[in-house]
Amino acid sequence: MQKERRVSPQTKKEDEVLDLALRPQSFSQYIGQEKIKKNISIIIEAAKKRKEACIEHILFYGGSGLGKTTLSYIVAKEMGSGIRVIAGPSIKKAGDLAAILTNLREGDVLFIDEIHRMNRVCEEMIYPAMEEFKLNLIIGNGPMARTMELKVPRFTLIGATTRLAFLSSPLRSRFGGTFRVENYKKNEIEEIIKRSSSLLDIKIKNDAVKLIASCSRFNPRVANRLLKRVRDFSEVEGNKTVSRKDAQEALSFLDIDEMGLESGDRKILQTLEEKFSGGPAGLHSLSIASSEEKETIIDIYEPYLVQIGFIKRTPRGRVITEKAKKHLKTIK
Ligand SMILES: Nc1ncnc2c1ncn2[C@@H]1O[C@H](COP(=O)(O)OP(=O)(O)OP(=O)(O)O)[C@@H](O)[C@H]1O
Ligand SMILES: [Mg+2]
């Protein structure tokens, strides 16, 4: 069984309240992603000037916890529109989609989260709704079947996905704007941690903010979660202000090193170094040697290790880099 990972960007139960409390409400509170903010502001302003109720359909893609849902709510707010939120996997039948679309009000935003997991039949049904604001429903079956055309209020579809490649190209091409939500820079994550501290009424030293930021995998959700854990730790110690020492102790108690790696990540690196003399090692062999499932290596461990330049993927397999070897030495 997999150990609980505190640095995983996917939502956990404990994040739900935190996510809500800390979610920025406007572009001015939303830190970073300057290109997206600017582009969308222009799109909204232009639509307002033309007195159009809607903007073109928008797709956000990027890793978990980077702020796609947050952005979607902000876009609706900046447009002055209502928002209807629905999870892709919950749209299972044609009737589900018809009910959602026909219940929208003119100018609303329909936000479909995890849009790549929407049922394929519904996906095809949504094309005419996106293009011409109409739905073709098939009523009855066999020789008695007939189609009925339903009008749908003008709406803006905002889709969010962590897996752009899983989206069919006809659907992708129907979005007027596709935006990649990027990982944050270190100074942006520091700013996010400071903002969250002030919202949560946490007094924290600057060097503690920096340390949490460096462990956060450049991900706001992970940063907020770590901030909360560090604050709890510091409170139990009876400290009123979170110091770097508190942060250091809390993070080492949580087994997170200053690159944001946990024991599972380090095990992959150590396996590569010790059992494969640094590699290259094929996925299958690495999986057996580290007793981790192939999918877990690909989805959970590898993306960040590749991103920070600790693992290189070569045609012959995975190779550990000098940078990673140095890091392993420092934490031994
Ligand atoms: N740019 C930002 N500025 C400040 N806080 C942010 C920013 N982006 C995200 N956050 C914080 O991170 C939390 C997670 O963001 P959000 O839920 O929007 O991520 P997501 O991309 O939708 O993730 P998932 O793919 O798991 O649904 C938010 O509640 C918010 O507190
Ligand atoms: Mg989301």
Short mmCIF file of C-alpha atoms and ligand atoms in Angstrom, two decimals, residues 11 19 23 64-65 67-70 111 113-114 160 221, ligand 2:
data_model
loop_
_atom_site.label_atom_id
_atom_site.label_comp_id
_atom_site.label_asym_id
_atom_site.label_seq_id
_atom_site.Cartn_x
_atom_site.Cartn_y
_atom_site.Cartn_z
CA THR A 11 -6.53 17.45 -3.19
CA ASP A 19 -8.52 25.56 -0.48
CA ARG A 23 -8.82 30.79 -2.79
CA SER A 64 -3.09 19.57 -9.95
CA GLY A 65 -3.16 22.38 -7.39
CA GLY A 67 -4.97 27.12 -9.72
CA LYS A 68 -7.25 26.07 -12.61
CA THR A 69 -10.45 25.94 -10.56
CA THR A 70 -9.53 29.21 -8.88
CA PHE A 111 -17.32 25.14 -15.60
CA ASP A 113 -13.74 20.24 -14.20
CA GLU A 114 -11.76 17.18 -15.33
CA ALA A 160 -10.16 22.36 -16.83
CA ARG A 221 -1.75 23.73 -2.83
MG MG B 2 -9.54 22.05 -9.63
#
